Amino acid sequence: MAKAVIFGMLFGWILQRSRVNTFNKIGGFAMLKDFTVLKLLLTAIGVGSVLLFTEIQLGLASLHVKPFNLTGVLLGGIVFGIGMAILGYCPGTLIVSIGEGAVDALVGTLGGLAAGLIYIFLYPEMKPLLGPDLGKINLYAGGAVTSGIIVLLFGGILVVAAAYIDKRVKR
């Protein structure tokens, strides 16, 4: 638990320092004018993939994959997109903005928590809308990720892509 708190605080500090919680950065990314968010995401996914794989190999972590419901994922994506368009924040940047004292981020977080509670109470009625359970689909359990070399290659490609985008944008 302490590791999660430390890494969460480190990630929050990086988000705050890169200003990706601001409307200009998120709006600029949506209009493909500012690639700070993309570079941060590529780096976080690349480094996170390697760290998670390492933790699993060392027995310090395990995967808990949720069943895949295509309709549920599509509906969730639409709700997520609407919420992000209304607030201008994603869940990670909401927390950073609350730390900076943004009232709209606090209201958005409370609204998200309320929506989560409503979903929990209505889940039995909503379950048929989520579509069929297609199983627990992921590259690791499917055998696609069988060695650290593949993970290192994947993570490295993402980090190099972020550095390449950074270099191209600065020209």
mmCIF file of C-alpha atoms in Angstrom:
data_model
loop_
_atom_site.group_PDB
_atom_site.id
_atom_site.type_symbol
_atom_site.label_atom_id
_atom_site.label_comp_id
_atom_site.label_asym_id
_atom_site.label_seq_id
_atom_site.Cartn_x
_atom_site.Cartn_y
_atom_site.Cartn_z
ATOM 1 C CA MET A 1 0.000 0.000 0.000
ATOM 2 C CA ALA A 2 2.843 2.386 0.827
ATOM 3 C CA LYS A 3 4.354 1.784 -2.637
ATOM 4 C CA ALA A 4 1.038 2.704 -4.278
ATOM 5 C CA VAL A 5 0.805 5.917 -2.289
ATOM 6 C CA ILE A 6 4.399 6.869 -3.139
ATOM 7 C CA PHE A 7 3.980 6.110 -6.857
ATOM 8 C CA GLY A 8 0.602 7.888 -6.881
ATOM 9 C CA MET A 9 2.134 10.986 -5.326
ATOM 10 C CA LEU A 10 5.044 10.865 -7.790
ATOM 11 C CA PHE A 11 2.654 10.512 -10.748
ATOM 12 C CA GLY A 12 0.481 13.354 -9.399
ATOM 13 C CA TRP A 13 3.570 15.559 -9.070
ATOM 14 C CA ILE A 14 4.519 14.784 -12.695
ATOM 15 C CA LEU A 15 0.953 15.570 -13.849
ATOM 16 C CA GLN A 16 0.962 18.857 -11.953
ATOM 17 C CA ARG A 17 4.421 19.901 -13.150
ATOM 18 C CA SER A 18 3.572 19.121 -16.786
ATOM 19 C CA ARG A 19 0.305 21.118 -16.446
ATOM 20 C CA VAL A 20 -1.724 18.385 -18.190
ATOM 21 C CA ASN A 21 -4.608 19.168 -15.846
ATOM 22 C CA THR A 22 -5.159 22.539 -17.518
ATOM 23 C CA PHE A 23 -7.766 23.224 -20.175
ATOM 24 C CA ASN A 24 -5.119 24.437 -22.612
ATOM 25 C CA LYS A 25 -3.183 21.153 -22.478
ATOM 26 C CA ILE A 26 -6.217 18.860 -22.655
ATOM 27 C CA GLY A 27 -8.022 21.019 -25.234
ATOM 28 C CA GLY A 28 -4.798 21.364 -27.231
ATOM 29 C CA PHE A 29 -4.443 17.576 -27.258
ATOM 30 C CA ALA A 30 -8.066 17.126 -28.387
ATOM 31 C CA MET A 31 -7.389 19.522 -31.279
ATOM 32 C CA LEU A 32 -3.980 17.919 -32.006
ATOM 33 C CA LYS A 33 -2.173 21.195 -31.299
ATOM 34 C CA ASP A 34 -0.396 20.230 -28.055
ATOM 35 C CA PHE A 35 1.126 16.764 -27.599
ATOM 36 C CA THR A 36 2.129 17.044 -23.943
ATOM 37 C CA VAL A 37 -0.697 14.721 -22.873
ATOM 38 C CA LEU A 38 0.202 12.169 -25.556
ATOM 39 C CA LYS A 39 3.877 12.198 -24.587
ATOM 40 C CA LEU A 40 2.993 11.764 -20.921
ATOM 41 C CA LEU A 41 0.584 8.894 -21.664
ATOM 42 C CA LEU A 42 3.063 7.061 -23.899
ATOM 43 C CA THR A 43 5.798 7.390 -21.280
ATOM 44 C CA ALA A 44 3.508 6.339 -18.413
ATOM 45 C CA ILE A 45 2.192 3.278 -20.282
ATOM 46 C CA GLY A 46 5.687 2.267 -21.437
ATOM 47 C CA VAL A 47 7.309 2.586 -18.020
ATOM 48 C CA GLY A 48 4.229 1.216 -16.243
ATOM 49 C CA SER A 49 4.182 -1.893 -18.451
ATOM 50 C CA VAL A 50 7.764 -2.743 -17.568
ATOM 51 C CA LEU A 51 7.279 -2.039 -13.857
ATOM 52 C CA LEU A 52 4.036 -4.064 -13.675
ATOM 53 C CA PHE A 53 5.570 -7.014 -15.527
ATOM 54 C CA THR A 54 8.567 -6.901 -13.189
ATOM 55 C CA GLU A 55 6.326 -6.854 -10.117
ATOM 56 C CA ILE A 56 4.311 -9.816 -11.421
ATOM 57 C CA GLN A 57 7.479 -11.791 -12.150
ATOM 58 C CA LEU A 58 8.776 -11.070 -8.639
ATOM 59 C CA GLY A 59 5.459 -12.167 -7.102
ATOM 60 C CA LEU A 60 4.761 -8.687 -5.757
ATOM 61 C CA ALA A 61 1.617 -8.135 -7.865
ATOM 62 C CA SER A 62 -0.988 -10.088 -9.787
ATOM 63 C CA LEU A 63 -3.486 -9.247 -12.488
ATOM 64 C CA HIS A 64 -7.208 -9.091 -11.729
ATOM 65 C CA VAL A 65 -8.734 -8.811 -15.173
ATOM 66 C CA LYS A 66 -12.430 -7.970 -15.397
ATOM 67 C CA PRO A 67 -14.693 -9.779 -17.860
ATOM 68 C CA PHE A 68 -14.948 -8.054 -21.241
ATOM 69 C CA ASN A 69 -18.413 -6.808 -22.183
ATOM 70 C CA LEU A 70 -18.221 -4.917 -25.480
ATOM 71 C CA THR A 71 -21.457 -2.958 -25.037
ATOM 72 C CA GLY A 72 -20.514 -2.081 -21.468
ATOM 73 C CA VAL A 73 -17.099 -0.838 -22.608
ATOM 74 C CA LEU A 74 -18.683 1.269 -25.357
ATOM 75 C CA LEU A 75 -21.279 2.743 -22.984
ATOM 76 C CA GLY A 76 -18.595 3.416 -20.367
ATOM 77 C CA GLY A 77 -16.423 5.093 -22.990
ATOM 78 C CA ILE A 78 -19.283 7.348 -24.037
ATOM 79 C CA VAL A 79 -20.033 8.329 -20.426
ATOM 80 C CA PHE A 80 -16.292 8.912 -19.811
ATOM 81 C CA GLY A 81 -16.044 11.076 -22.948
ATOM 82 C CA ILE A 82 -19.100 13.132 -22.020
ATOM 83 C CA GLY A 83 -17.749 13.685 -18.515
ATOM 84 C CA MET A 84 -14.342 14.680 -19.871
ATOM 85 C CA ALA A 85 -15.906 17.073 -22.400
ATOM 86 C CA ILE A 86 -18.037 18.710 -19.700
ATOM 87 C CA LEU A 87 -15.294 19.043 -17.080
ATOM 88 C CA GLY A 88 -12.129 19.172 -19.176
ATOM 89 C CA TYR A 89 -10.481 16.678 -16.826
ATOM 90 C CA CYS A 90 -9.811 12.941 -16.774
ATOM 91 C CA PRO A 91 -9.941 11.133 -13.414
ATOM 92 C CA GLY A 92 -6.199 11.561 -12.772
ATOM 93 C CA THR A 93 -6.124 15.240 -13.568
ATOM 94 C CA LEU A 94 -9.251 15.799 -11.443
ATOM 95 C CA ILE A 95 -7.327 14.835 -8.328
ATOM 96 C CA VAL A 96 -4.374 17.035 -9.296
ATOM 97 C CA SER A 97 -6.721 19.971 -9.861
ATOM 98 C CA ILE A 98 -8.441 19.404 -6.505
ATOM 99 C CA GLY A 99 -4.980 19.649 -4.950
ATOM 100 C CA GLU A 100 -4.604 23.023 -6.657
ATOM 101 C CA GLY A 101 -7.947 24.162 -5.202
ATOM 102 C CA ALA A 102 -10.154 23.857 -8.316
ATOM 103 C CA VAL A 103 -13.792 23.772 -7.162
ATOM 104 C CA ASP A 104 -15.051 22.477 -10.527
ATOM 105 C CA ALA A 105 -12.772 19.451 -10.161
ATOM 106 C CA LEU A 106 -14.151 18.769 -6.687
ATOM 107 C CA VAL A 107 -17.725 18.990 -8.001
ATOM 108 C CA GLY A 108 -16.797 16.660 -10.890
ATOM 109 C CA THR A 109 -15.253 14.144 -8.499
ATOM 110 C CA LEU A 110 -18.312 14.189 -6.234
ATOM 111 C CA GLY A 111 -20.527 13.736 -9.306
ATOM 112 C CA GLY A 112 -18.413 10.785 -10.451
ATOM 113 C CA LEU A 113 -18.604 9.177 -7.025
ATOM 114 C CA ALA A 114 -22.385 9.684 -6.951
ATOM 115 C CA ALA A 115 -22.677 8.144 -10.429
ATOM 116 C CA GLY A 116 -20.584 5.185 -9.260
ATOM 117 C CA LEU A 117 -22.909 4.624 -6.298
ATOM 118 C CA ILE A 118 -25.961 4.807 -8.560
ATOM 119 C CA TYR A 119 -24.321 2.272 -10.905
ATOM 120 C CA ILE A 120 -23.691 -0.109 -7.994
ATOM 121 C CA PHE A 121 -27.329 0.048 -6.877
ATOM 122 C CA LEU A 122 -28.703 -0.267 -10.433
ATOM 123 C CA TYR A 123 -26.199 -2.922 -11.573
ATOM 124 C CA PRO A 124 -28.648 -5.848 -11.411
ATOM 125 C CA GLU A 125 -31.083 -3.977 -13.683
ATOM 126 C CA MET A 126 -28.309 -2.668 -15.962
ATOM 127 C CA LYS A 127 -26.393 -5.961 -16.337
ATOM 128 C CA PRO A 128 -28.424 -7.139 -19.381
ATOM 129 C CA LEU A 129 -27.526 -3.842 -21.149
ATOM 130 C CA LEU A 130 -23.792 -4.545 -20.823
ATOM 131 C CA GLY A 131 -23.847 -7.326 -23.402
ATOM 132 C CA PRO A 132 -22.475 -10.861 -23.220
ATOM 133 C CA ASP A 133 -19.438 -11.729 -21.099
ATOM 134 C CA LEU A 134 -16.619 -12.380 -23.584
ATOM 135 C CA GLY A 135 -14.239 -13.584 -20.904
ATOM 136 C CA LYS A 136 -11.121 -12.142 -19.340
ATOM 137 C CA ILE A 137 -9.189 -10.922 -22.347
ATOM 138 C CA ASN A 138 -5.628 -9.608 -21.993
ATOM 139 C CA LEU A 139 -2.283 -10.121 -23.703
ATOM 140 C CA TYR A 140 -0.611 -11.558 -20.609
ATOM 141 C CA ALA A 141 -3.120 -14.361 -19.952
ATOM 142 C CA GLY A 142 -3.575 -14.981 -23.687
ATOM 143 C CA GLY A 143 0.064 -15.957 -23.997
ATOM 144 C CA ALA A 144 1.072 -12.961 -26.122
ATOM 145 C CA VAL A 145 3.272 -11.650 -23.339
ATOM 146 C CA THR A 146 5.567 -14.530 -22.501
ATOM 147 C CA SER A 147 8.857 -12.878 -21.726
ATOM 148 C CA GLY A 148 10.349 -9.714 -20.352
ATOM 149 C CA ILE A 149 11.947 -9.014 -23.719
ATOM 150 C CA ILE A 150 8.528 -8.441 -25.312
ATOM 151 C CA VAL A 151 7.509 -6.154 -22.458
ATOM 152 C CA LEU A 152 10.806 -4.249 -22.581
ATOM 153 C CA LEU A 153 10.439 -3.875 -26.340
ATOM 154 C CA PHE A 154 6.835 -2.636 -26.024
ATOM 155 C CA GLY A 155 7.687 -0.219 -23.201
ATOM 156 C CA GLY A 156 10.793 0.974 -25.001
ATOM 157 C CA ILE A 157 8.890 1.642 -28.230
ATOM 158 C CA LEU A 158 6.361 3.798 -26.363
ATOM 159 C CA VAL A 159 9.048 5.795 -24.532
ATOM 160 C CA VAL A 160 11.037 6.282 -27.766
ATOM 161 C CA ALA A 161 7.827 7.354 -29.539
ATOM 162 C CA ALA A 162 7.231 9.968 -26.819
ATOM 163 C CA ALA A 163 10.800 11.243 -27.202
ATOM 164 C CA TYR A 164 10.434 11.302 -31.005
ATOM 165 C CA ILE A 165 7.203 13.307 -30.789
ATOM 166 C CA ASP A 166 8.873 15.698 -28.350
ATOM 167 C CA LYS A 167 11.805 16.204 -30.724
ATOM 168 C CA ARG A 168 9.529 16.684 -33.778
ATOM 169 C CA VAL A 169 7.282 19.199 -32.021
ATOM 170 C CA LYS A 170 10.222 21.353 -30.880
ATOM 171 C CA ARG A 171 11.416 21.906 -34.467
#
